[in-house]
Coordinates of C-alpha atoms in Angstrom, one line a residue:
M1 CA -12.5 4.2 -58.4
I2 CA -10.5 5.6 -60.6
R3 CA -10.4 2.4 -62.9
L4 CA -14.2 1.2 -61.9
L5 CA -14.6 5.0 -65.1
I6 CA -12.1 3.6 -66.8
F7 CA -13.7 -0.1 -67.5
I8 CA -17.2 1.6 -68.3
A9 CA -15.9 4.9 -70.6
L10 CA -13.9 1.2 -72.9
L11 CA -17.2 -0.6 -73.0
F12 CA -18.7 2.6 -73.5
V13 CA -16.6 3.1 -76.4
V14 CA -16.9 -1.3 -77.4
A15 CA -20.3 -0.4 -77.8
L16 CA -20.8 2.5 -80.1
G17 CA -17.9 0.7 -82.4
A18 CA -20.2 -1.9 -82.7
A19 CA -23.9 -0.1 -83.0
W20 CA -21.9 2.0 -86.7
L21 CA -20.6 -1.6 -87.4
A22 CA -24.2 -2.3 -86.8
D23 CA -25.7 0.9 -88.7
R24 CA -22.7 0.4 -91.6
P25 CA -24.5 -3.8 -93.0
G26 CA -21.5 -4.9 -95.5
M27 CA -20.6 -8.2 -96.8
I28 CA -16.1 -9.8 -96.5
T29 CA -14.3 -11.9 -99.0
L30 CA -11.8 -13.9 -99.0
D31 CA -10.2 -14.9 -102.0
W32 CA -7.5 -17.7 -101.6
Q33 CA -6.0 -20.7 -103.1
G34 CA -8.9 -20.6 -105.5
Y35 CA -11.0 -20.7 -101.6
R36 CA -13.9 -18.2 -101.6
I37 CA -15.4 -17.2 -98.8
E38 CA -17.9 -14.4 -97.9
A39 CA -19.1 -13.0 -94.7
G40 CA -21.0 -10.7 -93.4
L41 CA -19.1 -7.7 -91.2
M42 CA -20.4 -8.6 -87.2
T43 CA -19.9 -11.7 -88.0
A44 CA -16.2 -11.5 -89.6
A45 CA -15.7 -9.1 -86.5
V46 CA -17.2 -12.0 -83.5
A47 CA -15.0 -14.6 -85.9
L48 CA -11.8 -12.8 -85.4
F49 CA -12.6 -12.0 -81.2
A50 CA -13.1 -15.5 -80.8
L51 CA -9.3 -16.5 -82.4
L52 CA -7.7 -14.2 -80.3
A53 CA -9.4 -15.8 -77.0
V54 CA -8.5 -19.3 -78.3
G55 CA -5.2 -18.2 -78.7
I56 CA -5.0 -17.0 -75.2
I57 CA -6.4 -19.3 -73.9
V58 CA -4.0 -22.5 -75.6
W59 CA -0.3 -19.5 -74.9
N60 CA -1.3 -19.4 -70.5
L61 CA -2.3 -23.3 -70.7
A62 CA 1.5 -23.6 -72.2
L63 CA 3.3 -21.3 -70.4
F64 CA 1.9 -23.0 -67.6
I65 CA 2.9 -26.1 -68.2
L66 CA 6.2 -24.8 -69.2
R67 CA 6.4 -23.3 -65.6
S68 CA 5.4 -25.5 -63.6
P69 CA 8.4 -26.8 -62.4
G70 CA 9.7 -23.8 -60.4
L71 CA 5.4 -23.2 -59.6
V72 CA 6.1 -25.9 -57.5
G73 CA 9.4 -25.1 -56.1
R74 CA 8.2 -22.0 -55.2
F75 CA 4.8 -23.8 -53.4
F76 CA 7.7 -25.5 -50.7
R77 CA 9.8 -22.6 -50.1
R78 CA 6.0 -20.7 -49.2
R79 CA 4.5 -24.1 -47.0
R80 CA 8.4 -24.4 -45.1
K81 CA 9.0 -20.0 -45.3
D82 CA 5.4 -20.2 -43.4
R83 CA 6.0 -23.2 -40.7
G84 CA 9.1 -21.3 -40.6
Y85 CA 7.4 -18.2 -39.2
D86 CA 5.3 -19.9 -37.2
A87 CA 8.3 -21.7 -35.6
L88 CA 9.6 -17.8 -34.6
S89 CA 5.8 -16.8 -33.5
R90 CA 5.7 -19.1 -30.6
G91 CA 9.4 -19.5 -29.5
M92 CA 9.0 -15.1 -28.9
L93 CA 5.4 -15.8 -27.5
A94 CA 7.5 -18.6 -25.6
L95 CA 10.3 -16.4 -24.5
G96 CA 8.0 -13.6 -23.1
V97 CA 6.3 -15.7 -20.6
G98 CA 9.4 -17.2 -19.8
D99 CA 9.8 -21.1 -20.7
A100 CA 13.3 -20.9 -21.9
A101 CA 12.9 -24.1 -22.9
T102 CA 10.1 -24.2 -25.4
A103 CA 11.7 -21.2 -26.9
S104 CA 14.4 -22.5 -27.3
R105 CA 13.2 -25.8 -29.2
H106 CA 11.1 -23.4 -31.7
G107 CA 13.7 -21.1 -32.4
N108 CA 16.1 -24.5 -33.4
E109 CA 13.6 -25.0 -35.6
A110 CA 12.8 -21.8 -36.7
Q111 CA 17.2 -21.4 -37.7
K112 CA 15.8 -24.9 -39.8
L113 CA 13.3 -24.0 -41.4
L114 CA 14.7 -19.7 -42.0
K115 CA 18.0 -19.1 -43.7
Q116 CA 20.2 -16.4 -42.6
E117 CA 17.1 -15.0 -40.6
P118 CA 17.7 -12.4 -37.6
A119 CA 15.2 -12.9 -35.8
A120 CA 16.2 -16.5 -35.0
E121 CA 19.5 -16.1 -33.7
L122 CA 18.5 -13.3 -31.6
L123 CA 15.0 -16.1 -30.2
L124 CA 18.3 -18.4 -29.9
A125 CA 20.3 -16.1 -28.1
Q126 CA 17.8 -14.5 -25.7
S127 CA 16.7 -18.1 -24.8
A128 CA 20.1 -18.9 -23.6
Q129 CA 19.8 -16.1 -21.8
L130 CA 16.7 -16.9 -19.9
A131 CA 18.3 -20.6 -19.1
G132 CA 20.9 -19.0 -17.5
R133 CA 23.5 -20.5 -20.1
H134 CA 25.3 -16.8 -20.6
E135 CA 28.1 -18.7 -22.2
E136 CA 26.4 -19.8 -25.5
A137 CA 24.6 -16.6 -24.8
R138 CA 27.8 -14.5 -25.8
D139 CA 28.6 -16.3 -28.4
R140 CA 25.5 -15.5 -30.3
F141 CA 25.3 -11.7 -30.2
E142 CA 29.4 -12.0 -30.6
A143 CA 29.0 -14.1 -33.9
M144 CA 26.1 -11.0 -34.5
L145 CA 29.6 -9.1 -34.7
E146 CA 30.0 -9.7 -37.7
D147 CA 26.9 -9.3 -39.5
P148 CA 26.2 -5.0 -40.4
D149 CA 22.5 -6.2 -40.0
L150 CA 23.4 -7.6 -36.4
K151 CA 26.0 -5.4 -34.7
A152 CA 23.3 -2.9 -32.8
V153 CA 21.5 -6.2 -31.3
G154 CA 24.7 -7.8 -30.4
L155 CA 26.5 -4.4 -29.2
H156 CA 23.1 -4.5 -26.7
G157 CA 23.1 -8.3 -25.3
L158 CA 26.9 -8.4 -24.6
Y159 CA 26.1 -5.0 -22.3
V160 CA 23.0 -6.7 -21.1
E161 CA 25.6 -8.9 -20.4
A162 CA 28.7 -7.1 -18.9
E163 CA 25.7 -5.6 -16.5
R164 CA 25.2 -9.2 -14.5
L165 CA 28.9 -9.5 -14.5
G166 CA 29.5 -6.1 -13.0
E167 CA 32.0 -5.1 -15.4
P168 CA 32.3 -1.4 -16.1
V169 CA 34.4 -0.8 -18.6
A170 CA 33.0 -3.3 -20.5
A171 CA 29.2 -2.1 -20.3
L172 CA 30.8 1.3 -20.8
H173 CA 32.5 -0.1 -24.4
Y174 CA 29.5 -2.0 -25.6
A175 CA 27.0 1.2 -24.6
G176 CA 30.2 3.6 -26.9
E177 CA 30.3 1.5 -29.3
A178 CA 26.5 1.2 -30.1
A179 CA 25.6 5.5 -29.4
K180 CA 28.3 6.4 -32.7
L181 CA 26.9 3.4 -34.7
V182 CA 23.3 4.4 -34.1
P183 CA 23.1 7.9 -32.5
G184 CA 20.5 9.2 -31.0
L185 CA 20.1 4.8 -29.1
P186 CA 18.5 5.4 -25.6
W187 CA 19.5 2.9 -24.7
A188 CA 23.1 3.3 -25.3
G189 CA 23.3 7.2 -24.3
R190 CA 22.3 6.5 -21.2
A191 CA 24.0 4.3 -20.2
V192 CA 27.4 6.3 -21.6
L193 CA 26.4 9.3 -19.3
G194 CA 25.3 7.0 -16.2
Y195 CA 28.5 5.8 -16.6
Q196 CA 30.5 8.2 -17.3
A197 CA 29.0 10.3 -14.3
V198 CA 30.0 7.2 -11.9
S199 CA 33.6 7.7 -12.8
G200 CA 33.9 11.0 -12.6
D201 CA 34.6 11.5 -15.6
W202 CA 32.3 15.0 -15.4
A203 CA 33.6 17.1 -18.8
E204 CA 33.1 14.3 -20.5
A205 CA 29.3 13.0 -19.1
I206 CA 28.6 16.3 -20.1
K207 CA 28.8 16.2 -23.6
S208 CA 27.4 13.1 -23.8
L209 CA 24.5 14.8 -22.2
E210 CA 24.3 17.5 -25.5
R211 CA 24.8 15.0 -27.3
N212 CA 21.5 13.0 -25.9
Y213 CA 19.7 16.5 -26.1
A214 CA 20.9 17.2 -29.7
T215 CA 19.1 14.1 -30.3
K216 CA 16.0 14.6 -28.3
L217 CA 16.6 12.1 -25.9
V218 CA 15.6 14.8 -22.8
D219 CA 13.4 18.0 -23.0
K220 CA 15.1 21.3 -22.5
K221 CA 14.2 21.2 -18.4
T222 CA 16.0 18.0 -18.0
F223 CA 19.3 18.9 -19.5
R224 CA 19.4 21.8 -18.0
R225 CA 18.8 20.1 -14.7
H226 CA 21.4 17.5 -15.6
K227 CA 24.5 19.8 -16.8
A228 CA 23.8 22.7 -13.3
V229 CA 24.3 18.8 -12.2
L230 CA 27.7 18.0 -13.5
L231 CA 29.1 21.6 -13.3
T232 CA 28.8 21.5 -9.2
A233 CA 30.4 18.1 -9.5
Q234 CA 33.3 19.3 -11.5
A235 CA 33.2 22.9 -9.1
L236 CA 33.1 20.2 -5.8
E237 CA 36.0 18.8 -7.3
C238 CA 38.4 21.6 -8.6
E239 CA 36.9 23.8 -5.6
D240 CA 40.6 23.4 -4.0
R241 CA 42.8 23.3 -6.9
D242 CA 41.3 25.8 -9.1
P243 CA 38.8 27.7 -7.4
D244 CA 38.7 30.5 -10.4
A245 CA 37.5 27.5 -13.0
A246 CA 35.6 26.6 -10.3
R247 CA 34.1 29.7 -9.7
G248 CA 32.8 30.2 -13.5
L249 CA 31.5 26.5 -13.2
A250 CA 28.8 26.9 -9.8
G251 CA 28.3 30.5 -11.6
E252 CA 27.1 29.1 -14.8
A253 CA 25.3 25.5 -12.6
H254 CA 23.1 29.0 -10.3
G255 CA 22.1 29.8 -14.1
L256 CA 20.8 27.0 -15.1
A257 CA 19.0 25.5 -11.9
P258 CA 18.7 28.2 -9.6
A259 CA 16.4 25.8 -6.8
L260 CA 20.1 23.2 -6.3
V261 CA 21.1 24.1 -2.8
P262 CA 24.8 22.8 -3.7
A263 CA 25.6 25.3 -6.5
A264 CA 24.1 27.8 -4.6
V265 CA 26.0 26.9 -1.4
V266 CA 29.3 26.5 -3.8
A267 CA 28.8 29.5 -6.0
A268 CA 28.2 31.8 -2.6
R269 CA 31.3 30.4 -0.5
L270 CA 34.1 30.9 -3.3
A271 CA 32.1 34.7 -3.9
T272 CA 33.4 34.9 -0.2
R273 CA 36.2 33.1 -0.5
R274 CA 37.3 36.3 -3.1
G275 CA 35.3 38.8 -0.9
D276 CA 32.8 38.9 -3.8
I277 CA 30.1 39.3 0.0
R278 CA 27.1 41.1 -2.8
K279 CA 28.0 38.3 -4.2
A280 CA 27.5 35.5 -2.9
M281 CA 24.1 37.5 -0.2
K282 CA 22.4 37.4 -3.6
V283 CA 23.4 33.8 -5.4
V284 CA 21.8 32.8 -1.5
E285 CA 18.9 34.8 -1.6
T286 CA 17.9 33.7 -5.2
T287 CA 18.2 29.6 -3.7
W288 CA 16.6 30.8 -0.4
K289 CA 13.3 32.1 -2.0
L290 CA 12.8 28.2 -3.9
N291 CA 14.5 26.2 -1.6
P292 CA 15.1 27.0 1.8
H293 CA 18.8 24.9 3.2
P294 CA 20.1 24.8 6.9
E295 CA 23.5 25.2 4.3
L296 CA 22.4 28.1 2.2
A297 CA 21.3 29.4 6.1
D298 CA 25.2 28.8 7.0
A299 CA 26.6 29.8 3.9
Y300 CA 24.4 33.3 4.3
A301 CA 25.0 34.3 7.3
H302 CA 29.3 33.0 7.9
A303 CA 29.0 35.8 3.8
R304 CA 31.6 38.4 5.6
N305 CA 34.1 36.5 7.7
G306 CA 34.8 37.7 11.1
D307 CA 31.5 39.3 11.6
S308 CA 30.2 39.5 14.9
A309 CA 27.5 37.0 16.6
L310 CA 25.1 40.1 17.0
D311 CA 25.9 41.5 12.9
R312 CA 25.6 37.3 12.2
L313 CA 21.6 37.0 13.5
K314 CA 20.8 40.8 11.8
R315 CA 21.5 39.0 8.3
V316 CA 20.3 35.6 9.4
K317 CA 17.1 37.6 10.3
A318 CA 17.4 39.1 6.6
L319 CA 17.0 36.3 5.0
A320 CA 14.7 33.9 7.2
A321 CA 12.2 37.0 6.6
L322 CA 11.9 36.5 2.6
R323 CA 11.1 33.0 2.8
A324 CA 7.7 33.9 6.6
H325 CA 6.5 30.6 8.0
N326 CA 9.3 27.9 6.8
V327 CA 11.1 25.5 9.8
E328 CA 15.0 26.1 7.9
G329 CA 14.3 29.9 8.4
A330 CA 12.7 29.3 12.2
L331 CA 15.9 26.3 13.2
A332 CA 18.0 29.3 11.6
L333 CA 16.9 32.0 13.4
A334 CA 17.3 30.2 16.6
R335 CA 21.0 29.3 16.2
A336 CA 22.4 32.8 15.5
A337 CA 20.3 34.1 18.9
L338 CA 21.5 31.1 19.9
E339 CA 25.0 32.2 19.4
A340 CA 24.4 36.3 20.2
S341 CA 22.9 35.1 23.7
D342 CA 19.4 36.2 22.1
Y343 CA 17.8 33.7 24.7
T344 CA 13.8 34.9 24.4
L345 CA 14.1 34.8 20.2
A346 CA 15.5 31.8 20.3
R347 CA 13.2 30.3 22.0
A348 CA 10.3 31.8 19.7
Q349 CA 11.3 30.8 16.7
L350 CA 12.5 27.3 18.5
K351 CA 8.2 27.0 19.5
A352 CA 7.6 27.8 16.0
A353 CA 9.3 25.2 14.8
L354 CA 8.2 22.8 17.1
T355 CA 4.4 23.9 15.7
L356 CA 5.6 24.0 12.5
E357 CA 8.4 20.5 12.7
P358 CA 9.2 18.9 15.4
T359 CA 12.1 17.0 13.9
R360 CA 15.4 15.6 15.8
R361 CA 17.6 18.9 15.4
V362 CA 14.5 21.4 17.5
F363 CA 15.0 19.1 20.7
L364 CA 18.6 18.8 20.4
L365 CA 17.9 23.4 20.6
M366 CA 15.9 23.7 23.4
A367 CA 18.3 20.8 25.6
E368 CA 20.5 23.8 24.3
L369 CA 19.2 26.1 24.8
E370 CA 17.9 25.5 28.3
E371 CA 21.6 24.3 30.0
T372 CA 22.9 27.7 28.4
Q373 CA 20.2 29.8 29.7
H374 CA 18.8 28.3 33.4
G375 CA 21.9 25.3 33.7
D376 CA 18.7 23.5 34.7
R377 CA 20.1 20.0 33.7
G378 CA 16.4 18.3 35.0
R379 CA 14.7 20.7 31.9
V380 CA 17.7 19.2 30.0
R381 CA 17.2 16.1 29.9
E382 CA 13.6 16.6 29.5
W383 CA 14.4 17.4 26.4
L384 CA 16.6 14.8 25.1
A385 CA 14.6 12.8 26.2
R386 CA 12.0 13.7 23.9
A387 CA 14.4 14.3 21.2
V388 CA 15.8 10.3 21.5
R389 CA 11.6 10.1 20.2
A390 CA 11.1 13.0 17.4
P391 CA 11.4 12.0 13.7
A392 CA 14.8 11.7 12.4
D393 CA 16.0 15.5 11.0
P394 CA 16.0 15.9 7.4
A395 CA 19.1 14.3 5.0
W396 CA 19.5 14.1 2.1
V397 CA 18.0 11.0 -0.1
A398 CA 18.3 8.9 -2.2
D399 CA 17.0 5.4 -3.2
G400 CA 16.8 4.5 -0.1
V401 CA 19.8 5.6 0.8
V402 CA 20.9 8.8 3.6
S403 CA 23.3 10.8 3.6
E404 CA 24.2 13.9 5.3
S405 CA 26.1 15.2 1.7
W406 CA 25.0 15.9 -1.9
A407 CA 26.4 14.1 -4.3
P408 CA 25.2 14.4 -7.8
V409 CA 24.6 10.3 -8.6
S410 CA 22.6 8.0 -7.2
P411 CA 24.7 5.4 -4.9
V412 CA 22.9 2.5 -6.0
D413 CA 22.1 2.1 -9.4
G414 CA 23.7 5.2 -10.7
R415 CA 21.2 7.6 -11.8
L416 CA 21.8 11.2 -12.2
D417 CA 20.3 13.6 -9.5
A418 CA 18.3 11.6 -7.1
F419 CA 20.2 13.2 -3.9
A420 CA 16.6 14.8 -3.0
W421 CA 16.5 17.4 0.8
G422 CA 13.3 15.2 3.2
L423 CA 13.2 12.8 5.6
P424 CA 15.1 9.4 6.0
P425 CA 12.2 6.7 5.0
A426 CA 12.7 4.9 7.8
T427 CA 11.2 7.7 9.3
L428 CA 8.0 9.2 7.6
D429 CA 6.0 7.2 9.6
H430 CA 6.9 7.9 12.0
E431 CA 5.0 8.4 15.8
D432 CA 3.7 12.4 16.0
T433 CA 6.5 14.4 18.8
S434 CA 4.4 17.8 18.3
L435 CA 3.4 19.8 21.6
E436 CA -0.5 18.5 21.4
A437 CA 0.6 14.8 21.0
L438 CA 3.2 15.4 24.0
D439 CA 0.5 16.7 26.3
E440 CA -1.8 13.9 25.6
A441 CA 1.4 11.7 26.2
L442 CA 2.0 13.1 29.3
F443 CA -1.4 13.6 30.6
E444 CA -2.4 10.3 29.7
A445 CA 0.6 9.0 32.2
L446 CA 0.1 11.1 34.7
P447 CA -2.9 9.0 37.0
A448 CA 0.6 5.9 36.7
V449 CA 2.8 9.3 37.8
A450 CA 0.8 9.7 40.8
A451 CA 0.0 6.9 42.0
S452 CA 4.5 6.5 42.4
I453 CA 4.6 9.7 44.6
P454 CA 5.0 8.6 48.2
A455 CA 2.5 10.4 50.9
E456 CA 5.1 10.6 52.9
P457 CA 9.5 11.3 53.3
S458 CA 10.3 7.8 53.5
P459 CA 11.0 6.2 57.7
S460 CA 14.0 6.4 59.0
L461 CA 16.4 3.2 60.1
P462 CA 15.1 3.9 63.7
E463 CA 11.4 4.5 63.8
M464 CA 12.4 1.6 60.5
A465 CA 13.2 -0.7 63.5
N466 CA 10.6 0.8 66.3
D467 CA 8.1 -0.4 63.2
G468 CA 10.2 -4.3 63.1
G469 CA 11.6 -3.3 59.6
R470 CA 8.0 -4.0 58.1
A471 CA 7.9 0.1 56.2
S472 CA 9.7 0.0 53.4
V473 CA 10.4 2.4 51.4
G474 CA 7.5 4.8 49.2
E475 CA 4.6 2.5 51.8
T476 CA 1.9 5.4 53.6
R477 CA 2.8 4.6 56.8
A478 CA 0.3 5.8 60.7
P479 CA 2.0 7.5 62.4
V480 CA 3.7 6.0 65.1
P481 CA 3.8 6.2 68.9
P482 CA 7.3 7.4 70.2
V483 CA 8.6 4.3 71.8
E484 CA 10.4 4.1 74.6
E485 CA 13.5 3.5 76.0
A486 CA 14.4 0.0 76.1
E487 CA 15.0 -1.9 79.2
V488 CA 18.4 -4.6 77.0
I489 CA 19.8 -7.5 79.9
V490 CA 22.8 -8.8 78.0
D491 CA 22.9 -12.7 79.1
A492 CA 25.9 -13.5 77.5
P493 CA 28.3 -12.0 75.4
G494 CA 26.7 -10.5 71.5
T495 CA 23.3 -12.2 73.8
A496 CA 20.5 -10.1 75.3
A497 CA 18.5 -12.7 77.4
P498 CA 14.7 -11.6 77.0
D499 CA 12.8 -10.8 80.1
P500 CA 10.9 -12.9 82.6
A501 CA 8.0 -10.9 83.1
A502 CA 6.4 -10.7 79.7
K503 CA 3.4 -12.7 79.9
T504 CA 2.5 -13.4 75.5
P505 CA 5.8 -12.3 73.6
A506 CA 5.3 -10.3 71.4
K507 CA 5.3 -12.7 68.3
A508 CA 8.1 -11.7 65.7
P509 CA 7.3 -10.0 61.8
A510 CA 8.5 -11.1 58.9
A511 CA 10.9 -9.0 58.8
G512 CA 13.5 -8.7 61.3
P513 CA 14.4 -5.6 62.8
A514 CA 17.6 -4.3 63.3
P515 CA 20.1 -6.2 65.7
V516 CA 20.8 -4.2 68.2
A517 CA 24.2 -3.5 69.0
A518 CA 25.2 -4.8 73.2
D519 CA 25.8 -1.1 73.9
G520 CA 21.9 -0.1 73.0
G521 CA 23.2 1.3 69.9
V522 CA 21.4 0.5 66.0
S523 CA 24.8 -0.4 64.0
E524 CA 25.0 0.6 60.5
G525 CA 23.8 -1.1 58.0
G526 CA 21.4 -3.7 59.6
T527 CA 24.6 -5.7 61.3
S528 CA 25.4 -5.8 65.1
K529 CA 29.5 -4.2 65.4
D530 CA 29.8 -7.6 67.1
E531 CA 29.4 -9.6 63.7
P532 CA 31.1 -12.7 65.0
A533 CA 29.3 -13.0 68.6
M534 CA 25.5 -12.5 66.5
A535 CA 26.3 -14.9 63.6
G536 CA 24.7 -17.9 66.5
T537 CA 22.2 -16.0 67.3
R538 CA 21.0 -14.3 63.6
A539 CA 20.0 -18.5 63.2
A540 CA 17.9 -19.0 66.7
G541 CA 15.6 -15.8 65.6
K542 CA 14.7 -17.1 61.8
T543 CA 13.7 -20.7 64.2
A544 CA 11.8 -18.2 66.2
T545 CA 10.5 -16.5 63.7
D546 CA 9.4 -20.2 61.0
K547 CA 7.4 -21.2 63.9
T548 CA 5.0 -18.2 65.3
A549 CA 3.6 -17.9 60.9
P550 CA 0.3 -18.1 62.1
E551 CA 0.3 -15.8 65.0
K552 CA 2.2 -13.6 63.1
K553 CA -0.7 -12.9 60.5
A554 CA -3.1 -11.7 63.0
S555 CA -0.7 -9.1 64.2
D556 CA -0.1 -8.4 60.8
K557 CA -4.1 -8.0 60.3
K558 CA -4.4 -5.6 64.2
T559 CA -2.0 -3.7 63.0
S560 CA -3.1 -2.3 59.5
D561 CA -6.8 -2.0 61.3
T562 CA -5.8 -0.4 63.8
G563 CA -3.3 1.9 61.7
A564 CA 0.2 0.8 64.0
P565 CA 2.7 -1.1 64.2
A566 CA 2.1 -4.3 66.4
S567 CA 6.0 -4.0 67.2
A568 CA 5.4 -0.6 69.2
G569 CA 7.1 -0.7 72.7
I570 CA 8.1 -4.3 72.0
T571 CA 11.7 -4.4 72.3
R572 CA 13.7 -7.9 71.4
D573 CA 17.1 -9.5 72.2
A574 CA 19.5 -9.9 70.1
T575 CA 17.8 -13.4 69.0
G576 CA 14.9 -11.6 67.4
E577 CA 12.9 -12.8 69.5
A578 CA 10.4 -10.8 71.9
G579 CA 11.4 -9.4 75.1
K580 CA 9.6 -6.8 77.9
P581 CA 7.2 -4.3 76.5
S582 CA 7.4 -0.8 77.2
G583 CA 5.0 2.1 78.5
E584 CA 2.1 1.3 79.4
A585 CA 0.7 0.4 76.1
G586 CA 3.1 -2.0 75.6
A587 CA 1.8 -3.9 78.9
K588 CA -1.7 -3.7 77.4
K589 CA -0.4 -5.4 73.8
A590 CA 1.3 -8.1 75.7
E591 CA -1.4 -8.8 77.4
E592 CA -2.9 -9.4 75.0
P593 CA -3.8 -13.2 73.4
A594 CA -2.3 -13.3 69.7
S595 CA -4.5 -15.8 68.7
A596 CA -7.4 -13.8 68.9
P597 CA -10.0 -12.7 66.5
A598 CA -9.3 -9.2 64.6
P599 CA -11.8 -6.6 64.9
A600 CA -14.3 -5.7 61.9
P601 CA -12.9 -2.7 60.2
T602 CA -15.0 0.6 61.4
G603 CA -16.4 3.1 59.0
G604 CA -13.2 5.9 59.6
T605 CA -10.9 3.3 59.8
A606 CA -12.4 1.9 56.0
A607 CA -12.1 5.6 55.6
K608 CA -8.5 6.0 56.2
S609 CA -8.0 2.8 53.7
A610 CA -9.6 3.7 51.2
K611 CA -7.5 7.4 51.1
A612 CA -4.1 5.0 51.2
S613 CA -5.4 3.6 47.3
P614 CA -5.5 6.7 44.8
D615 CA -8.6 7.5 42.9
L616 CA -7.2 7.8 39.2
S617 CA -11.5 9.2 38.5
R618 CA -11.0 12.7 41.1
P619 CA -7.9 15.3 39.3
I620 CA -4.8 14.6 39.7
E621 CA -2.0 17.4 41.1
F622 CA 1.3 17.6 39.2
P623 CA 3.5 16.2 41.3
L624 CA 6.7 19.6 39.7
K625 CA 6.7 23.1 40.2
H626 CA 7.1 24.4 36.5
M627 CA 6.5 22.5 33.4
P628 CA 9.4 20.8 32.5
D629 CA 10.2 23.4 29.0
D630 CA 8.8 26.1 31.3
P631 CA 11.5 29.5 31.7
G632 CA 11.2 29.2 35.3
P633 CA 11.5 32.1 38.1
D634 CA 13.7 34.5 37.8
G635 CA 14.0 34.6 41.2
D636 CA 10.6 35.7 42.8
D637 CA 8.4 32.3 43.9
E638 CA 5.6 34.3 42.2
E639 CA 5.2 35.1 38.7
P640 CA 3.3 38.0 37.3
P641 CA 0.3 36.8 35.2
K642 CA 0.9 35.9 31.7
K643 CA -1.3 36.0 28.5
P644 CA -2.2 32.1 27.9
G645 CA -0.6 29.9 25.2
Y646 CA 0.7 26.8 24.5
R647 CA 0.8 24.5 27.5
F648 CA 4.7 24.2 27.5
F649 CA 5.2 27.3 27.3
N650 CA 3.4 29.1 30.1

């Protein structure tokens, strides 16, 4: 805009001059060597301007002819540079895509076309890294150290190679050199701080952190937190060697980050060791309000050495009141109450913990409470079983690594202040084990539990002998009529002869009866007292049983219809064959043909059969008198009614 105004002003001045000359006409006469030239004023002015223009044109043409060789060389040089930069651009794009071969080809072309171009050297080195030619890449990066403009680039490349090879000393050296060469370089400052923290050089790490803060690599909040972490680590290291220095470091760390639990724990522990109980309690209370933790509760409970369990309970009550409705406070109070034998308070706090966060430690404390208060091993096993299925307890977690103790850096990538208190990653999606979920799971399993509960006690060994050995443990059996004592005629040692008066021998059941000894008794464990004599007769009894298998089915069907076993009142000899029926009922059973069809079940029989199978639609009564986690009676069977509450605490 200014240039346009200047041009208009000059044009205006020229126009004014031309108008001034036109208003004052005159003649110009030139007399030279006998020649006389006369012209008007305006004509002479125009001729002068034309002569100047022709002179300028001729002068520029002469200069162009003289400078033409240089102009031609400049043209070719510019064209070569354009080709080089085009190759460099294509190589950078290929490097970004991941095509190492194309990037190397364009890098070599760019290096030929562009002499001493740093970007071409960097392209070749990084393409060698991408292709896996690490020796070539290291050689190129080392060559860059000779050039002041490329030294920082070479140091960064060598640092990357050292990290790839797992050489922390070399990586720290290159990062330190880069930080000195270019103050405030982000990767160099963070790398130096990380390696110093991993190696445990806390003093130098604090200095590096302060340099990073001075160059604005970290903000003020992060600086205070990281410095507190480093001071806490330094205090833990010199806690046993120099307690006074450790106490000062822990106090400074607590002042920088009051929510840092390890700093507060170390400061409270060292203050307790010194005898400054008030200071220890104040430190724990400040951190507890911001971040409750079980280690804080333990340090607060043992702030004064030699206190009784009741004194510790009072102190923990005061601490838990600072942060209400918190699972850590409830658990700390439950532990203190358990140590002080205040079981009512312990149970109430554990109930609250089950509602807030039902993790494994809560169920284990419930098991300990049941064992200490009642000594009921059944309830203890119940709570231990729930603890197995419960989510894991909170722990220190960093990058997927779960640790029981806090650490200042991550064991995976060396990141500072990586550990956080929380649930382990594997249990974040764990199944729900709260009271409501346990209620639902328990009562969903009740039909299966009730179906497996026997209706009557298991038969004794003599009853099984009278029943033909068919009654199994847990089977619902009909009442068995009394059996008269059988008379066994011993025909040979260890063998009982059958009664010839029996018209139709009863068929042998599927499972053989308990062997009868020679003295009329039943031997223990289902074997005869005279084992050698019985060895030969068992095979015969087995053959007789196999022959009468079709008849046995009819006998079993008759037994199920009448509700009494078919072998009731039948005596058997040692060979397993049917003997003489005992009693009037036995004689009637023996006279009936074995192949007679079984009568159809009547209404009463069908009703009895229906009662034998469990009805899952009807309400099922819980078999236990008390729930697994119920406190239990104080000695009387009848308890006064209680107010309704949680199912497991009624």
